[in-house]
CSV table of C-alpha atoms in Angstrom, one decimal:
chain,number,residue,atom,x,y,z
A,109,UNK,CA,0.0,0.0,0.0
A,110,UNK,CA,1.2,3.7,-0.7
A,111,UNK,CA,2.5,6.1,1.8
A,112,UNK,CA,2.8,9.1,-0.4
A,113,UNK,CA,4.0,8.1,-3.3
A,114,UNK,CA,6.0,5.2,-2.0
A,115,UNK,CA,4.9,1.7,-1.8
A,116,UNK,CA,5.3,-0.3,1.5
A,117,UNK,CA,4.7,-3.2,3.4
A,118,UNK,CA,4.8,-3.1,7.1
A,119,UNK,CA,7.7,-5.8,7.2
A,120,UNK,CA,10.2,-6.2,5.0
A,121,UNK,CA,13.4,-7.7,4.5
A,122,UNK,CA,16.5,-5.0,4.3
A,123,UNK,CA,17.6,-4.7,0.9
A,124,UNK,CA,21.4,-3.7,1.6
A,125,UNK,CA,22.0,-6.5,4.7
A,126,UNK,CA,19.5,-9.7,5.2
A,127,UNK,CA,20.4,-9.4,9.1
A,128,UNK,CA,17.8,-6.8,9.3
A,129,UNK,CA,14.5,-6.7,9.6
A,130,UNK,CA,12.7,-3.3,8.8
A,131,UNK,CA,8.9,-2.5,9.9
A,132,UNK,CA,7.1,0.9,10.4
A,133,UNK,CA,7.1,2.2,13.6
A,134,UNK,CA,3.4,2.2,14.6
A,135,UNK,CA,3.7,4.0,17.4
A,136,UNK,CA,4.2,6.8,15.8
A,137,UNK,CA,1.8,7.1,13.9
A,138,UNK,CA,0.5,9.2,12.3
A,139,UNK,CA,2.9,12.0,13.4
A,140,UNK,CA,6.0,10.3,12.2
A,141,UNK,CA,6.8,7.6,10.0
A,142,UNK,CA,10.2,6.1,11.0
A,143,UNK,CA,11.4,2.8,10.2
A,144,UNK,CA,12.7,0.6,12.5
A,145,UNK,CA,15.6,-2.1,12.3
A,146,UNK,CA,15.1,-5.0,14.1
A,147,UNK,CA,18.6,-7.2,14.5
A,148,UNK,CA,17.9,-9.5,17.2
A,149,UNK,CA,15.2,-12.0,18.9
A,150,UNK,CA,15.3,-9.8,22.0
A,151,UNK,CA,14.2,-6.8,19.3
A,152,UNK,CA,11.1,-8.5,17.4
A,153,UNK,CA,9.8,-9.4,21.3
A,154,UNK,CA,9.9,-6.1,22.1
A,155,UNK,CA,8.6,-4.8,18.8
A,156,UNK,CA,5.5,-7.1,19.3
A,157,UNK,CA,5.1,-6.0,23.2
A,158,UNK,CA,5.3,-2.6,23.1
A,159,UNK,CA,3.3,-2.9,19.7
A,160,UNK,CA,6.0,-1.3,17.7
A,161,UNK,CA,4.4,-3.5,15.3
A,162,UNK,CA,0.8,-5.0,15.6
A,163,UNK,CA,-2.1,-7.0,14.2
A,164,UNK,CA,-2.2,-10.7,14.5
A,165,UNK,CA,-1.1,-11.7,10.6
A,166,UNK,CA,1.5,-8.8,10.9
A,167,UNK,CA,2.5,-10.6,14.4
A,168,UNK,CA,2.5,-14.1,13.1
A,169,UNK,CA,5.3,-12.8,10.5
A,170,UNK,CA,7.2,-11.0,12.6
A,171,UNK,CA,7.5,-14.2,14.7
A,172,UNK,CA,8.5,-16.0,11.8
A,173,UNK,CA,11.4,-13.8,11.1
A,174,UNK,CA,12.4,-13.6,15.0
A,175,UNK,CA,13.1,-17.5,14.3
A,176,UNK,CA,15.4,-16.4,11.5
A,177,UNK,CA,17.1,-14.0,13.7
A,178,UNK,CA,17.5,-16.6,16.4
A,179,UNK,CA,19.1,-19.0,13.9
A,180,UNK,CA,21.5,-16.1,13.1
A,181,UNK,CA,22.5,-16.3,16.9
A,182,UNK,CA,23.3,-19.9,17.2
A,183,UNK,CA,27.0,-20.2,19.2
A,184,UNK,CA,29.3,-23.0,19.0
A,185,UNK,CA,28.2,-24.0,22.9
A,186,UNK,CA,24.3,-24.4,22.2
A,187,UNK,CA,22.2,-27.1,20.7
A,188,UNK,CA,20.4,-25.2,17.7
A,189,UNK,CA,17.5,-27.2,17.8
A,190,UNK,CA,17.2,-26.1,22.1
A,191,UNK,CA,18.1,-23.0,21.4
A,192,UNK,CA,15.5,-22.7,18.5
A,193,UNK,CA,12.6,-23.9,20.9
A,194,UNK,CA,14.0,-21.4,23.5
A,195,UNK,CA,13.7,-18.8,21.3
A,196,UNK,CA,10.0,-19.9,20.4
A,197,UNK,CA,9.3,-19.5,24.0
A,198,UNK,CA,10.4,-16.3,24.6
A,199,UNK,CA,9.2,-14.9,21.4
A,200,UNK,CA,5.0,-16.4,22.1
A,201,UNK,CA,5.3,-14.4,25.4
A,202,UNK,CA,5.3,-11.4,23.9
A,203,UNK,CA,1.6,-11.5,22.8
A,204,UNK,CA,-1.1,-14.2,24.1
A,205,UNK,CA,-3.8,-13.5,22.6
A,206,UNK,CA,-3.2,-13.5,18.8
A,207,UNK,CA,-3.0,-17.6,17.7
A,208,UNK,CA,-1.1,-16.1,14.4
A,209,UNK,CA,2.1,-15.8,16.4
A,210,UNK,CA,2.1,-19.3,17.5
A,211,UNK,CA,1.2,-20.2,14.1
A,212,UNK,CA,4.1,-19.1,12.8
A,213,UNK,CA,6.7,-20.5,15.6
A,214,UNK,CA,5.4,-23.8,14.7
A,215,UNK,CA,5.8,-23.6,10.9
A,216,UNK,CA,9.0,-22.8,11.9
A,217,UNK,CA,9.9,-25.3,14.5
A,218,UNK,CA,8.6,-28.0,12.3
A,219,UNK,CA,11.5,-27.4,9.9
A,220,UNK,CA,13.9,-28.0,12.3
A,221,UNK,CA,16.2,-30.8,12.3
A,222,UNK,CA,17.7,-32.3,15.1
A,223,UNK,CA,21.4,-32.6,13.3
A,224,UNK,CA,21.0,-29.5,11.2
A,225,UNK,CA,23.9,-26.8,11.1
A,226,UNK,CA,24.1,-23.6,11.8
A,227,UNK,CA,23.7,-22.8,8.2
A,228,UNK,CA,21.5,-24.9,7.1
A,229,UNK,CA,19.0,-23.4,9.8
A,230,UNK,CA,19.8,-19.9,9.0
A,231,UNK,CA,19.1,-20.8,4.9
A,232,UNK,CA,15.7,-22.9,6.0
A,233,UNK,CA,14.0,-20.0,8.5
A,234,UNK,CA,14.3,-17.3,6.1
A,235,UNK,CA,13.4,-18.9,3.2
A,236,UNK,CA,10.0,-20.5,5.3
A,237,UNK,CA,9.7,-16.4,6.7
A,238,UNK,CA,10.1,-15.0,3.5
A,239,UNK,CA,7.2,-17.6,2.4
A,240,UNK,CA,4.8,-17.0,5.1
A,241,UNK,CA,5.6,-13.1,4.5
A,242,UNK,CA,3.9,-14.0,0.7
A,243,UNK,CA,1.1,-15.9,1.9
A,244,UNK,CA,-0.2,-13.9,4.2
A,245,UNK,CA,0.1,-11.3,1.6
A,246,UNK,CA,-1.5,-13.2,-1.1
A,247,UNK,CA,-4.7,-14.3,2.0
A,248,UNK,CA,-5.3,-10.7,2.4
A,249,UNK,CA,-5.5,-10.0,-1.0
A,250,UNK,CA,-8.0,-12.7,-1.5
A,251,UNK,CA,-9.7,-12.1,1.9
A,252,UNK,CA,-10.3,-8.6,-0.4
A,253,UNK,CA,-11.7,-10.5,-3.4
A,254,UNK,CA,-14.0,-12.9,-0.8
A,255,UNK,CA,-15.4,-10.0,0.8
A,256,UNK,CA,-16.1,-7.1,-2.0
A,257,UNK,CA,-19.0,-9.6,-3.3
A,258,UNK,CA,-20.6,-8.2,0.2
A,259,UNK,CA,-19.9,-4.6,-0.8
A,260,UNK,CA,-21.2,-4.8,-4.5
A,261,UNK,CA,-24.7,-6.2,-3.1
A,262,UNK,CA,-25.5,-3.4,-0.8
A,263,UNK,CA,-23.8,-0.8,-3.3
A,264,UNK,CA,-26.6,-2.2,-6.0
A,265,UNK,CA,-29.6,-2.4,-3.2
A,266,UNK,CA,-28.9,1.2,-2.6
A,267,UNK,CA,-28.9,2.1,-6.7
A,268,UNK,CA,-25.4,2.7,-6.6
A,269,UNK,CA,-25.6,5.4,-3.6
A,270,UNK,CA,-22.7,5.6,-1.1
A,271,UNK,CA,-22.1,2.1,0.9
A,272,UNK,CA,-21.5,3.2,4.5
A,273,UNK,CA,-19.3,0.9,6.7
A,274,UNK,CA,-18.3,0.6,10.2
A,275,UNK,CA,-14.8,-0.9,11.1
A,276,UNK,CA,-13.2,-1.3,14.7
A,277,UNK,CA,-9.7,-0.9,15.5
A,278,UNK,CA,-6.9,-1.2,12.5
A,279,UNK,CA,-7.6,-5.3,10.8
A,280,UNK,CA,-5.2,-2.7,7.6
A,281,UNK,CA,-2.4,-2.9,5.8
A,282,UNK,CA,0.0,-1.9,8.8
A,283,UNK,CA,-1.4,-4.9,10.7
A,284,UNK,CA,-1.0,-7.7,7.7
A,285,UNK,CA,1.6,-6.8,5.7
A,286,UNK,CA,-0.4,-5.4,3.0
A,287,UNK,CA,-3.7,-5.2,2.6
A,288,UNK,CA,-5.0,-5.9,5.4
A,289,UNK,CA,-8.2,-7.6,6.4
A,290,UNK,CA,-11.6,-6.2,7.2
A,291,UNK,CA,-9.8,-3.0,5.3
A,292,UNK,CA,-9.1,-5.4,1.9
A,293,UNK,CA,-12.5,-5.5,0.7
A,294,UNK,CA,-12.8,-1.6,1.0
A,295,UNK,CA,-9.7,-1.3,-0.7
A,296,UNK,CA,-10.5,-3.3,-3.7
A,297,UNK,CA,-14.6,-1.7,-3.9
A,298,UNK,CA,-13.1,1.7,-3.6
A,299,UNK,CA,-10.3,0.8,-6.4
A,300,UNK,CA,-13.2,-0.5,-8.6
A,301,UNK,CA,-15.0,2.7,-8.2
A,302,UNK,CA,-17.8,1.9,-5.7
A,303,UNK,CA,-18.9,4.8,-3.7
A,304,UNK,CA,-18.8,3.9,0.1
A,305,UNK,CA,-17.4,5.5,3.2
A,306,UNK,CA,-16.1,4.4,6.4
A,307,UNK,CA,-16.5,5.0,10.1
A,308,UNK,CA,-13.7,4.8,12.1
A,309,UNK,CA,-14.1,4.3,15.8
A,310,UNK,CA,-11.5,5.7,17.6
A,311,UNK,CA,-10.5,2.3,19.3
A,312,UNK,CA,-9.4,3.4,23.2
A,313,UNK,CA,-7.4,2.7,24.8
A,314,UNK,CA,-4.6,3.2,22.3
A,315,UNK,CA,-6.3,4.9,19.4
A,316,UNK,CA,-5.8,2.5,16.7
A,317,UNK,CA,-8.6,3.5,14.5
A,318,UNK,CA,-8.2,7.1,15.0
A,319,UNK,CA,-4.6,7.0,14.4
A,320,UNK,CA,-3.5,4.1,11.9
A,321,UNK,CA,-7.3,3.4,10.3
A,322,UNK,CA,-7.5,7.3,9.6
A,323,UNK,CA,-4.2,7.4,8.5
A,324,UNK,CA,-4.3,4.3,6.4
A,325,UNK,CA,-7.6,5.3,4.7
A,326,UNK,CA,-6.6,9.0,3.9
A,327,UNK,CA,-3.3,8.3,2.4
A,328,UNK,CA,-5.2,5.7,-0.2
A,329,UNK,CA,-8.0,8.3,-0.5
A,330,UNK,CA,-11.0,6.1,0.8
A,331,UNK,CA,-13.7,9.0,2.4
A,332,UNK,CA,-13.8,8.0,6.3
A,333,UNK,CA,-15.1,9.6,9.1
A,334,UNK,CA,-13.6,9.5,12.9
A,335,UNK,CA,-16.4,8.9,15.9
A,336,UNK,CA,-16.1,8.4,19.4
A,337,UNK,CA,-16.5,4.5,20.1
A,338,UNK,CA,-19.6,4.6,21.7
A,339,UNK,CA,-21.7,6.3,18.5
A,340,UNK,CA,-21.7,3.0,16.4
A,341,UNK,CA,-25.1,1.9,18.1
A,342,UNK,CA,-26.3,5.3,17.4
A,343,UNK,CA,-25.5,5.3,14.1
A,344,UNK,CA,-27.3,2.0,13.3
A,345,UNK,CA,-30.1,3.3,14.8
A,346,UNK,CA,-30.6,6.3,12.8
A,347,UNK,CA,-29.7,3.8,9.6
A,348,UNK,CA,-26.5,5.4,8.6
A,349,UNK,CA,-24.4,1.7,8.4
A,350,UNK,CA,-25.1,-0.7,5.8
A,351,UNK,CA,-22.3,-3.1,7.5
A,352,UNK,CA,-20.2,-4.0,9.9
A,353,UNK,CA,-16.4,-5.2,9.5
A,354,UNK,CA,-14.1,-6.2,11.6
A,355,UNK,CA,-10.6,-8.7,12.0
A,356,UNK,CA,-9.7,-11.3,14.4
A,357,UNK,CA,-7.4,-11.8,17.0
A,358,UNK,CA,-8.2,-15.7,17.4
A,359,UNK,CA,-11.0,-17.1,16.3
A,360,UNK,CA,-12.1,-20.8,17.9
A,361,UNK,CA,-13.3,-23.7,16.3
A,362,UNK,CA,-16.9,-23.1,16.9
A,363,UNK,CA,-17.0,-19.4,15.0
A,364,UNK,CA,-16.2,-17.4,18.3
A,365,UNK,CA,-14.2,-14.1,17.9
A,366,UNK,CA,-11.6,-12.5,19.9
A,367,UNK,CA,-10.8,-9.6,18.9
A,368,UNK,CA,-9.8,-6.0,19.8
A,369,UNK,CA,-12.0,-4.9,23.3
A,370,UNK,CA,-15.5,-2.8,21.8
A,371,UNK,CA,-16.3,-5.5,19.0
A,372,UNK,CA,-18.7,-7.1,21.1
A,373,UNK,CA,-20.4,-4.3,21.4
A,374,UNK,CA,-20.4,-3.4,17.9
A,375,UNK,CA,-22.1,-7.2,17.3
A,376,UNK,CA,-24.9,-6.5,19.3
A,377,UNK,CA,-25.8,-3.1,18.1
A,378,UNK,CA,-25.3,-4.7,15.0
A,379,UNK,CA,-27.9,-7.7,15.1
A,380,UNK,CA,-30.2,-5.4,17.2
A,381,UNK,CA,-30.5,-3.6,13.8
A,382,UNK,CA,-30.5,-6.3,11.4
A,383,UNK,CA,-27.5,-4.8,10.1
A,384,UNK,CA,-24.6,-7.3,8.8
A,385,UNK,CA,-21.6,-8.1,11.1
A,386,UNK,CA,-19.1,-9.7,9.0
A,387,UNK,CA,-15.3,-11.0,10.5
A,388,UNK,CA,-12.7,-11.0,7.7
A,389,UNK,CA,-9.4,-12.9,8.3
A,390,UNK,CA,-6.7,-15.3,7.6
A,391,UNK,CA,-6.9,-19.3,8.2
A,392,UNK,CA,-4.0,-19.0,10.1
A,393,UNK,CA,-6.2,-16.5,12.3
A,394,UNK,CA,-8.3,-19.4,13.1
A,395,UNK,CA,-7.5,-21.5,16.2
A,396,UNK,CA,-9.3,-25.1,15.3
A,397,UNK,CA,-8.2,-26.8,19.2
A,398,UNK,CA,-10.5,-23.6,20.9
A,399,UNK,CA,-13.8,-25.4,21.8
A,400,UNK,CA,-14.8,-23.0,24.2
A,401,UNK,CA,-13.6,-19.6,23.0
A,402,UNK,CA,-14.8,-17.8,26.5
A,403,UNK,CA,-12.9,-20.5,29.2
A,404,UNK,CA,-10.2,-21.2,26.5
A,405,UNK,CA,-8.5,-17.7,24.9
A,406,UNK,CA,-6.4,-16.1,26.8
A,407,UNK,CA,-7.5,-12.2,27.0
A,408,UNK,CA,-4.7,-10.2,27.8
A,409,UNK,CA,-4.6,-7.7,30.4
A,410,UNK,CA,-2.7,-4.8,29.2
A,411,UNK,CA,-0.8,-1.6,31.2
A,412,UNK,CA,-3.2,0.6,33.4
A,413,UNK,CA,-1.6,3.5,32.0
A,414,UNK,CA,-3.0,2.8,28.2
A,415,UNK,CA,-6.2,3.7,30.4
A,416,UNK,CA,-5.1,6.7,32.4
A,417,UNK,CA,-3.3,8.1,30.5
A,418,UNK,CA,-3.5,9.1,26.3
A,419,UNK,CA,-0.9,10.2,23.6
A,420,UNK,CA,-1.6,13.4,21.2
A,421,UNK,CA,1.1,15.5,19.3
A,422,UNK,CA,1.6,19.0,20.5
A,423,UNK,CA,4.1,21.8,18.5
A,424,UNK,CA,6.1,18.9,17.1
A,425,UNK,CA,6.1,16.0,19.4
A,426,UNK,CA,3.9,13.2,21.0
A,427,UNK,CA,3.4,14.0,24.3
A,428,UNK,CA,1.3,11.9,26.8
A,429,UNK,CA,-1.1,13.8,29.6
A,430,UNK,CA,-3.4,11.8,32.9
A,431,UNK,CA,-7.0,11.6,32.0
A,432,UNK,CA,-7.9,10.3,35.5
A,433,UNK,CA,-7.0,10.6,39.3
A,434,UNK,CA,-3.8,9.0,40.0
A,435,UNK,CA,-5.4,7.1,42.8
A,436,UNK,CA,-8.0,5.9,40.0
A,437,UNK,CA,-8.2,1.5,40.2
A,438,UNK,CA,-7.9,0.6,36.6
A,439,UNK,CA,-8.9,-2.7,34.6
A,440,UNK,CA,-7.7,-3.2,31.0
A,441,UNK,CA,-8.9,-6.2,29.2
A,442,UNK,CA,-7.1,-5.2,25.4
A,443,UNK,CA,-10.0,-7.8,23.9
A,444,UNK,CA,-13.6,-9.7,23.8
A,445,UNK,CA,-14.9,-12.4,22.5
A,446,UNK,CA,-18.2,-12.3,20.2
A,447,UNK,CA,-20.0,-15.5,20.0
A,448,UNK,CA,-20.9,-16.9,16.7
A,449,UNK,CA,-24.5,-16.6,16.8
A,450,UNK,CA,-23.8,-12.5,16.4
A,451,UNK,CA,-21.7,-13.1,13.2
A,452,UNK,CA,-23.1,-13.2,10.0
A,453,UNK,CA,-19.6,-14.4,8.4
A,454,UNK,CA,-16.4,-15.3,8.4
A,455,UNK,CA,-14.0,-13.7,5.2
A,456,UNK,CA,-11.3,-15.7,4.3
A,457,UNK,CA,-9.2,-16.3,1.2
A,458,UNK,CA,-11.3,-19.0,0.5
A,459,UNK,CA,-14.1,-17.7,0.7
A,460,UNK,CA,-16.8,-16.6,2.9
A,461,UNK,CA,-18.8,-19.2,5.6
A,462,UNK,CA,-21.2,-20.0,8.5
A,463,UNK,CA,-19.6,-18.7,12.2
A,464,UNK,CA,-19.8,-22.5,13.2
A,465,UNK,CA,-17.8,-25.4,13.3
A,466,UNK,CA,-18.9,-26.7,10.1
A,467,UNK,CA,-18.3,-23.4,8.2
A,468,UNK,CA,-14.5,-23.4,9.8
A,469,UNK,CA,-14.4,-27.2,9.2
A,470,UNK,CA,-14.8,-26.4,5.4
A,471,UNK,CA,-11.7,-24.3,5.2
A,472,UNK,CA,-9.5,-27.1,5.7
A,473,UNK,CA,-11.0,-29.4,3.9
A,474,UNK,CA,-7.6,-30.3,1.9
């Protein structure tokens, strides 16, 4: 996707020394756009942590390429395949919640041999990185294809009058690589000249909508308006969303959604209006040993101060102010589940299903 006139994932590769992995900073965004060089295991943990980088495909990569970087750190006095699965470890901790991360430790692991060399690890884990890099890519790009069907229906049931779509958090390019996920459909209707328009909920605690969906969506040229992320109910009331879209975090194998805290919320409104709630995401988003998404996914509980306090940019530089007293209990649950019956379907590069464990148990068929 562009960022002025420049095209970028939000992951790549460095051209000028393999060693190095580059991603955008997002938390910066959208103030300043600086690049980040990530060198080390210790650096991609702490990249996904402090959600340097975020978004559970754009995690799931970054894990895979933290494997690479661990094979690059293999010493004479370690066991690679230990100090592979010690680096696996370390590197799931960073996140619970997302299954994309463990995903990708596992493709990884499973390429590991227990009498392989140094070199022959380092060649295996980027090659395997570089390939999951493409495919979550190309999943994305279908995920797009899957879901504009959705788009082009309501666009013709309104005689060609603007499409008005609600999204929560940032499932965009800058959390998948390219693309992104409930934002790939909106990409590709917009690009084919359908008129719609997006509301953005702000996404507290950390703003994700207001500062990487906005961002995203005005730098492609997609019209998008920010609200507060409480008005989505009102706005379904007073008929002014046609549809609902949203990513996943982890989804279980019953058609239950975690994802980012508020989408819950958004479901209910949603069916309370007969309004369509559709989940758009990768397989490897999908979590098929989950039975019982509410006992069974982890939710993480994130840093009090995401809550009481908030980031804006004043005369050339982020600043952070208190929006509470200091002596203010805080609770910070970073997602929710949605159960299935609240979903009217899942998006995936193959194609759209049933929230249930049939639909899910048709995507992997093969």
């Amino acid at each position: 996707m562009k960022v002025g006139d420049k095209q970028y994932q939000s992951i790549w590769l460095n051209a000028d020394d393999n060693r190095i992995i580059n991603i955008i900073d997002q938390r910066l965004l959208p103030f300043e756009f600086k690049i980040l060089s990530l060198e080390t295991v210790e650096d991609v943990f702490y990249a996904i942590r402090d959600m340097a980088l975020r978004g559970a495909p754009l995690i799931g990569v970054a894990g895979a390429f933290g494997m690479y970087l661990a094979a690059l750190e293999i010493s004479n006095r370690s066991n690679p395949a230990d100090h592979l699965r010690n680096a696996a470890r370390y590197l799931s901790s960073s996140r619970p919640t997302a299954v994309n991360l463990d995903w990708a430790l596992k493709k990884q692991l499973e390429l590991v041999g227990r009498d392989d060399s140094k070199e022959i690890l380092v060649k295996k884990l980027l090659e395997n990185a570089r390939n999951i890099c493409a495919e979550e890519i190309e999943k994305c790009r279908l995920i797009g294809e899957s879901g504009l069907p959705v788009i082009e229906k309501i666009s013709r049931q309104k005689k060609e009058e603007t499409v008005n779509i609600l999204t929560h958090c940032n499932a965009g390019w800058l959390a998948c690589v390219d693309y992104g996920t409930a934002t790939a459909p909106i990409y590709l209707a917009h690009d084919r000249g359908i008129k719609l328009h997006v509301w953005v909920d702000e996404t507290r605690p950390r703003n994700q909508g207001a500062r990487l969906t906005a961002y995203e969506l005005g730098e492609h040229g997609v019209p998008h308006t920010l609200i507060t992320d409480n008005a989505g109910g009102y706005l379904m009331k007073k008929g002014m969303v046609d549809l609902v879209l949203v990513g996943s975090d982890r989804t279980g194998s019953q058609g239950d959604v975690a994802n980012k805290t508020g989408t819950y919320l958004k479901a209910l409104a949603a069916k309370d209006n007969n309004i369509p709630f559709y989940v758009a995401l990768p397989t490897s988003s999908i979590d098929r040993s989950i039975i019982n998404a509410e006992d069974e996914i982890e939710i993480e509980e994130r840093d009090p101060e995401e809550v009481s306090h908030t980031e804006g940019y004043l005369e050339g530089e982020i600043v952070k102010v208190r929006l509470c007293p200091e002596q203010t209990k805080i609770s910070n649950f970073g997602f929710d589940i949605t159960p299935a019956h609240l979903v009217s379907g899942l998006i995936s590069e193959k194609g759209i299903v049933k929230a249930s464990k049939e639909g899910i148990n048709s995507l992997f068929t093969e």
